[in-house]
PDB file of C-alpha atoms and ligand atoms in Angstrom:
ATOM      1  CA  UNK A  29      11.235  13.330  13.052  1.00 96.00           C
ATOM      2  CA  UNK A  30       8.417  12.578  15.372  1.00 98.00           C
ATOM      3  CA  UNK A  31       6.367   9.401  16.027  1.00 98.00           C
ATOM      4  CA  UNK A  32       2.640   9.544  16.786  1.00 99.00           C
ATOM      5  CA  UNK A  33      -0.013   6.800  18.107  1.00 99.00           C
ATOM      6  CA  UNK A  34      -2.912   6.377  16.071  1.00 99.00           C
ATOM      7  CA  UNK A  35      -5.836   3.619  17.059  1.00 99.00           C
ATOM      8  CA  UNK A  36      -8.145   2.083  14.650  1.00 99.00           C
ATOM      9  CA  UNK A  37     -11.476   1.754  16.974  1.00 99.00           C
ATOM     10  CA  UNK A  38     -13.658  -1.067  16.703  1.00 98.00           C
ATOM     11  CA  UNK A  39     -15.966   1.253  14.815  1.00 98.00           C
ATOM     12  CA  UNK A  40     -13.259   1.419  12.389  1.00 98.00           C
ATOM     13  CA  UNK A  41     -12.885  -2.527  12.544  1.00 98.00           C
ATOM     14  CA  UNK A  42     -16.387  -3.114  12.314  1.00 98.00           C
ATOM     15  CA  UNK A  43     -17.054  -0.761   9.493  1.00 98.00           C
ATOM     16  CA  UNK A  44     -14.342  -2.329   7.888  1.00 98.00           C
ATOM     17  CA  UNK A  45     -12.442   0.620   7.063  1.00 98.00           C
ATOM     18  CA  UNK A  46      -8.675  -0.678   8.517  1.00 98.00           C
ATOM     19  CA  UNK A  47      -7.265  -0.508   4.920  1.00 98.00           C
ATOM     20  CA  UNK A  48      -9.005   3.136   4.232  1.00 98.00           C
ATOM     21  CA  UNK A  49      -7.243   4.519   7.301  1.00 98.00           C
ATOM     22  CA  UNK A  50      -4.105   3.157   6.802  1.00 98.00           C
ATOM     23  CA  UNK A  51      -4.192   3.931   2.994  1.00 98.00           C
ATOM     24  CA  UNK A  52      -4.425   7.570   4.146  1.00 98.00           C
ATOM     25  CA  UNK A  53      -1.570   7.695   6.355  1.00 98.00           C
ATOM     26  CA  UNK A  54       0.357   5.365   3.576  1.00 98.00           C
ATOM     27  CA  UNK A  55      -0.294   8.327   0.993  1.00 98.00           C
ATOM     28  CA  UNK A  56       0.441  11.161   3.194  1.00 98.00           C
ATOM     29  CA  UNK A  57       3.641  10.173   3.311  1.00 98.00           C
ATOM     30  CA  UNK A  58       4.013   8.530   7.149  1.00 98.00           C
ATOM     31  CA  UNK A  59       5.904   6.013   7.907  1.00 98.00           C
ATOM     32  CA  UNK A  60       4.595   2.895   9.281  1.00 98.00           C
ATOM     33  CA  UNK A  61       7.465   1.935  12.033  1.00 98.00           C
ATOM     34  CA  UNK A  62       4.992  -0.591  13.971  1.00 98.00           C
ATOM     35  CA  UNK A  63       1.197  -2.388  13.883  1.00 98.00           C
ATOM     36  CA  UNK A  64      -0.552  -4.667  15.865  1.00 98.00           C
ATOM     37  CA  UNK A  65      -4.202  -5.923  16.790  1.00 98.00           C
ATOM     38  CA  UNK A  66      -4.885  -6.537  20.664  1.00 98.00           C
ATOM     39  CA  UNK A  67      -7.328  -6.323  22.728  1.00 98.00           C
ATOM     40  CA  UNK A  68      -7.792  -3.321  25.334  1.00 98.00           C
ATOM     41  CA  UNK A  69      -9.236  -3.987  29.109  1.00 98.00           C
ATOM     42  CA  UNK A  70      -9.987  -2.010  31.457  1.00 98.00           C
ATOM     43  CA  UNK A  71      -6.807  -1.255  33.693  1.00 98.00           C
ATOM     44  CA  UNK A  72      -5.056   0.227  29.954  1.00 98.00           C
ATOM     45  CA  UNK A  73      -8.123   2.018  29.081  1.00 98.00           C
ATOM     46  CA  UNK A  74      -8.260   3.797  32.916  1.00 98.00           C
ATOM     47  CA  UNK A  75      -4.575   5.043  32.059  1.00 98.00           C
ATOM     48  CA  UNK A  76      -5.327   5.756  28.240  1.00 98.00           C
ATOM     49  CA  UNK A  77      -9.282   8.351  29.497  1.00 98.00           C
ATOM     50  CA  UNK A  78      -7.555   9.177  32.939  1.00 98.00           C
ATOM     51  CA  UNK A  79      -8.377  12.817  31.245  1.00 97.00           C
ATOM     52  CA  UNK A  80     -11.723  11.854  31.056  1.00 98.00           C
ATOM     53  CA  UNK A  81     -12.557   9.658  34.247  1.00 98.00           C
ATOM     54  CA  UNK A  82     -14.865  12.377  35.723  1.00 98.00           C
ATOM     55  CA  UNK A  83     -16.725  12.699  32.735  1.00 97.00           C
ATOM     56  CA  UNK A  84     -20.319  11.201  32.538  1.00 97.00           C
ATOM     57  CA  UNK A  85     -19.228   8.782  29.464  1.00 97.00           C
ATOM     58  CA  UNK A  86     -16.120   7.625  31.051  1.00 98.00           C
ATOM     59  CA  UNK A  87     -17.124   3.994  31.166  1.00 98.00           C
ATOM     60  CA  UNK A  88     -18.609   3.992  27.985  1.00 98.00           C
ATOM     61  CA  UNK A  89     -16.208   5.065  25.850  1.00 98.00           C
ATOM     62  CA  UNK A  90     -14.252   2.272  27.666  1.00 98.00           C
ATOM     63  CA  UNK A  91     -16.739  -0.054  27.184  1.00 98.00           C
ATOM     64  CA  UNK A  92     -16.879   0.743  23.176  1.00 98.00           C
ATOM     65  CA  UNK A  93     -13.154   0.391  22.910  1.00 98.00           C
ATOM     66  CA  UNK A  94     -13.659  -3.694  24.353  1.00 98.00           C
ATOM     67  CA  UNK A  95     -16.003  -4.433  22.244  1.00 98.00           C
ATOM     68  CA  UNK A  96     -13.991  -6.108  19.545  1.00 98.00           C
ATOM     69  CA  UNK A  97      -9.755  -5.856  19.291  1.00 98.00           C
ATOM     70  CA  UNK A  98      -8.287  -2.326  18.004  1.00 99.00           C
ATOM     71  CA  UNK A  99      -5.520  -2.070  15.971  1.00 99.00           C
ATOM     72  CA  UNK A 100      -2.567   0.287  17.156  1.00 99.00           C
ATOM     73  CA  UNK A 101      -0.319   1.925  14.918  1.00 99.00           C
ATOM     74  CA  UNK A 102       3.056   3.690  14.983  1.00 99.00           C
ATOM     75  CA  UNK A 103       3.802   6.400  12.468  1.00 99.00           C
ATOM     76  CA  UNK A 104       6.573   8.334  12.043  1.00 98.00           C
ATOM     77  CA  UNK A 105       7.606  11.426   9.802  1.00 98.00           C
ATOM     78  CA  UNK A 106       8.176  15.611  10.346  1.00 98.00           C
ATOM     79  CA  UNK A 107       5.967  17.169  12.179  1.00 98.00           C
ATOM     80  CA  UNK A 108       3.723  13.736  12.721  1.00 98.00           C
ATOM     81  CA  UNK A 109       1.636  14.529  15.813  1.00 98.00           C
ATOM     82  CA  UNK A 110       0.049  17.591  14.222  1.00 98.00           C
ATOM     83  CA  UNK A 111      -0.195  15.970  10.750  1.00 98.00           C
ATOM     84  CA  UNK A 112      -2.071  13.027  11.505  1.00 99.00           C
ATOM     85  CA  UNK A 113      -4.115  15.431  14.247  1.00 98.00           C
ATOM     86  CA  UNK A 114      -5.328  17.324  11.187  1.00 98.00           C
ATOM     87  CA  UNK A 115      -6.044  14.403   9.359  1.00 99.00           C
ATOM     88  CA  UNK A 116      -8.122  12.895  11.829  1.00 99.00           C
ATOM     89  CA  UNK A 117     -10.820  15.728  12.280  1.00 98.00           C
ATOM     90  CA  UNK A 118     -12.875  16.902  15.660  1.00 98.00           C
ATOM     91  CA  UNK A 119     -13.991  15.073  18.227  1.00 98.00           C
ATOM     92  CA  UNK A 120     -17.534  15.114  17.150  1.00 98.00           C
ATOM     93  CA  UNK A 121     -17.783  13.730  13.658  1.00 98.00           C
ATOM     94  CA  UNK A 122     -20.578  15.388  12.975  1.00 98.00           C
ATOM     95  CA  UNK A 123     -18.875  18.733  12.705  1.00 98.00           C
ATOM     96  CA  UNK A 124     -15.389  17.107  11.523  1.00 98.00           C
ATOM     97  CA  UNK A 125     -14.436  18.912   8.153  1.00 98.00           C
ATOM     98  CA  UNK A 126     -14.702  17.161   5.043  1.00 98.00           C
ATOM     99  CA  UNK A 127     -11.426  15.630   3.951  1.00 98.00           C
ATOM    100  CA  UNK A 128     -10.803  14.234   7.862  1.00 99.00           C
ATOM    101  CA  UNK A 129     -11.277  11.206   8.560  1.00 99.00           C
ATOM    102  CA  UNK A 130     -13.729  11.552  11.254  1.00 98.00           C
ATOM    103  CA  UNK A 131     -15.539  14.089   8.711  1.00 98.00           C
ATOM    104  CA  UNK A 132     -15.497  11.607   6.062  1.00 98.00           C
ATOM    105  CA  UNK A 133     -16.341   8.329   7.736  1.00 98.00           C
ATOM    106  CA  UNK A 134     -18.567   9.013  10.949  1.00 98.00           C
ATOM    107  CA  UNK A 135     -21.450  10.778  12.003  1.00 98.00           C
ATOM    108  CA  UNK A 136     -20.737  10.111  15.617  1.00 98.00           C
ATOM    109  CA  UNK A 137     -18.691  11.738  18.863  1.00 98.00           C
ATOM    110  CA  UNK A 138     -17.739   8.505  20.707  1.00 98.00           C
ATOM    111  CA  UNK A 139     -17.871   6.507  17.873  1.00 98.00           C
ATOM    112  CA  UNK A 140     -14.962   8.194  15.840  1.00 98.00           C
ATOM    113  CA  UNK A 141     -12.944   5.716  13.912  1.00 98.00           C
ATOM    114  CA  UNK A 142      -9.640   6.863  15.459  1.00 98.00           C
ATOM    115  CA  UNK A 143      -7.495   7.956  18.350  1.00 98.00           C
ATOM    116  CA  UNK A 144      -4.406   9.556  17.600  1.00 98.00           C
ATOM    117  CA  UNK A 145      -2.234  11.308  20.313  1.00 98.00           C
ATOM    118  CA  UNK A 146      -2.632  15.235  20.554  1.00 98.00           C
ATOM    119  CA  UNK A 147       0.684  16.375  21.790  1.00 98.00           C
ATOM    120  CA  UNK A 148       4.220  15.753  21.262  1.00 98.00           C
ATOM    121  CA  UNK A 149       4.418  14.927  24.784  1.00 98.00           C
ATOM    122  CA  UNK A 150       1.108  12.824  25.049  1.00 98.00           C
ATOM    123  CA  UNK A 151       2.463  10.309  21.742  1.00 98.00           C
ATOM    124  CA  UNK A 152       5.387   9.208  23.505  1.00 98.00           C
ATOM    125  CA  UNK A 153       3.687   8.039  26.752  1.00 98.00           C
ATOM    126  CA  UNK A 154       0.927   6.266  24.477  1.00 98.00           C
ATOM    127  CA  UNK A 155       3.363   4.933  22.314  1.00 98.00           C
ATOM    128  CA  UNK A 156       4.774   3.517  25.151  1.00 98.00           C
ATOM    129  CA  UNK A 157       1.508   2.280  26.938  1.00 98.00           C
ATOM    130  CA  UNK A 158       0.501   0.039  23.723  1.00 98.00           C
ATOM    131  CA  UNK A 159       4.088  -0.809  22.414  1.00 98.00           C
ATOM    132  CA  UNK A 160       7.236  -2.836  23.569  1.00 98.00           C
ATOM    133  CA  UNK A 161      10.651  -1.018  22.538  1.00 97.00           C
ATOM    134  CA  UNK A 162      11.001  -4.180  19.942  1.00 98.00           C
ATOM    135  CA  UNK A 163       7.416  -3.737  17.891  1.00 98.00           C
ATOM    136  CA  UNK A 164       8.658  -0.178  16.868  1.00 98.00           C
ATOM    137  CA  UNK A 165      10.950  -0.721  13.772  1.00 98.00           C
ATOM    138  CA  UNK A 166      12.965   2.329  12.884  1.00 95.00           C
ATOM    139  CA  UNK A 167      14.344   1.604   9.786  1.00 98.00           C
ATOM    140  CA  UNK A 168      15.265   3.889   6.418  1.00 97.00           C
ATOM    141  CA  UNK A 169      12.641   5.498   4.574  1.00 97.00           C
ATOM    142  CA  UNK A 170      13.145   4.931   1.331  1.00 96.00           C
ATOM    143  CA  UNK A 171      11.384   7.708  -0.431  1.00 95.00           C
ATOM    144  CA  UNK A 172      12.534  10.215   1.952  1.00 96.00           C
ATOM    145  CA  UNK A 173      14.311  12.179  -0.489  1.00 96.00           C
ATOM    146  CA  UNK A 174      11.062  12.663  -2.432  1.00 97.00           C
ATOM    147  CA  UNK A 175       8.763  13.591   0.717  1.00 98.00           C
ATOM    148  CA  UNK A 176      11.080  16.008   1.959  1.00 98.00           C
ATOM    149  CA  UNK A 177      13.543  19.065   0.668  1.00 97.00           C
ATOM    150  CA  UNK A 178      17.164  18.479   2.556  1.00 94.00           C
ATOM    151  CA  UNK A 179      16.521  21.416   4.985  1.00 95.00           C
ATOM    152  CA  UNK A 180      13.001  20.015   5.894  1.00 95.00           C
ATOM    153  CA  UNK A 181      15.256  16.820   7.500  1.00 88.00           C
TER     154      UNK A 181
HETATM  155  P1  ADP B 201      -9.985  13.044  20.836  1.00 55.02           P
HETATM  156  O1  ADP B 201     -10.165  11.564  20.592  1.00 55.02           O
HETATM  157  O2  ADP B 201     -10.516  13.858  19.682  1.00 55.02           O
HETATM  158  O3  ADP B 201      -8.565  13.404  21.214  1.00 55.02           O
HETATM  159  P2  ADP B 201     -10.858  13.277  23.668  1.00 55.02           P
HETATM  160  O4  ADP B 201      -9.491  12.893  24.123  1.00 55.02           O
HETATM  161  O5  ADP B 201     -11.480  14.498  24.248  1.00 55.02           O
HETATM  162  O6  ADP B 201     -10.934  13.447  22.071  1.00 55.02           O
HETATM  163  O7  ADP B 201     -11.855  12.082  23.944  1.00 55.02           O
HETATM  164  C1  ADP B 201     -11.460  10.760  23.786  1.00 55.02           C
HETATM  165  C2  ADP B 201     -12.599   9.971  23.162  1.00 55.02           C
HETATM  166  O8  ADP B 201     -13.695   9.927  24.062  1.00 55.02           O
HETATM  167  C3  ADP B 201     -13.148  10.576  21.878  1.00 55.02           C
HETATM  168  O9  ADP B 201     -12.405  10.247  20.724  1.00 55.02           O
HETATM  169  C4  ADP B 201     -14.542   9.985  21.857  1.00 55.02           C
HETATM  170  O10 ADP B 201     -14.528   8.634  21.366  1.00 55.02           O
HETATM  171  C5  ADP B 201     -14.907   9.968  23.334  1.00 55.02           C
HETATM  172  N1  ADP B 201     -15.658  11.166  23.724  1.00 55.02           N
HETATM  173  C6  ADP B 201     -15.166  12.396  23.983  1.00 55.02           C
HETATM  174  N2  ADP B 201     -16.145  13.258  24.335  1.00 55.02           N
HETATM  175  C7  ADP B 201     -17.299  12.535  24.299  1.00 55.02           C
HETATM  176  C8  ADP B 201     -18.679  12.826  24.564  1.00 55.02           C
HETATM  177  N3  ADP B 201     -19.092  14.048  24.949  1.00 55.02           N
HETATM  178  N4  ADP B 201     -19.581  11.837  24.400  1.00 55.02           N
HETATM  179  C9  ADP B 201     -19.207  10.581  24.025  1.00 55.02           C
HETATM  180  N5  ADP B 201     -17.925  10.238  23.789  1.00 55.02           N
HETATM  181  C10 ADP B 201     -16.992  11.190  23.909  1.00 55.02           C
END
């Protein structure tokens, strides 16, 4: 089973739309394994866009992820990077397909609700930027048998 980062921006604080995002996960069948609200700075953010630090925007996209706390999230299940990937939507929200939920809840490219890691490789190193070992709980899912068949696990 895999574990994937997702961040609820502070568009997604603002907008008040924490419990929507989370609901969507819930339903999906991912398994919440940790959750906290902090507040990002600078040095994290620098380490979190490095990919983008030549890019025109680079300082405000950090700048819009200060503006109020985030909430980071921890979600585990099979195949979990690309599920919640698909769930979230493009980029740009304004061409995000229905059903995402950049497509459903933003019109906007910086101002996209989420960020959830895009590789297998990429969740681990994020999950480890935003949590300690100890704020991860991985403990038994108790409708597993009902999510998945026995060779799916
Ligand atoms: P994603 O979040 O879909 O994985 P990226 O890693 O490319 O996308 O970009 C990180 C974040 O930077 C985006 O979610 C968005 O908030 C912001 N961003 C990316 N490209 C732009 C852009 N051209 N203009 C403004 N903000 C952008």
């Amino acid at each position: 089973m895999e574990k994937t980062l997702v961040i609820l921006k502070p568009s997604a604080i603002q907008r008040a739309l924490v419990g929507e995002v989370i609901k969507r996960f819930e339903q999906k069948g991912l398994q919440l394994l940790g959750i906290k609200m902090i507040q990002l700075n600078d040095k994290i953010l620098d380490e979190h866009y490095a990919h983008l630090a030549d890019r025109p925007f680079f300082t405000r996209i950090k700048d819009s992820m200060m503006i109020t706390p985030v909430i980071v999230t921890c979600w585990k299940g099979k195949d979990a990077v690309q599920v919640v990937r698909n769930m979230t939507g493009a980029t740009n929200s304004r061409v995000a397909v229905p059903g995402t939920i950049r497509g459903d809840f933003s019109m906007s490219m910086q101002e996209n609700i989420v960020h959830t890691s895009d590789s297998i490789e990429n969740a681990k190193v994020e999950l480890t930027r935003f949590f300690q070992d100890d704020e991860i709980f991985d403990f038994a899912d108790a409708k597993k048998q009902f999510l998945y068949s026995n060779d799916e696990i």
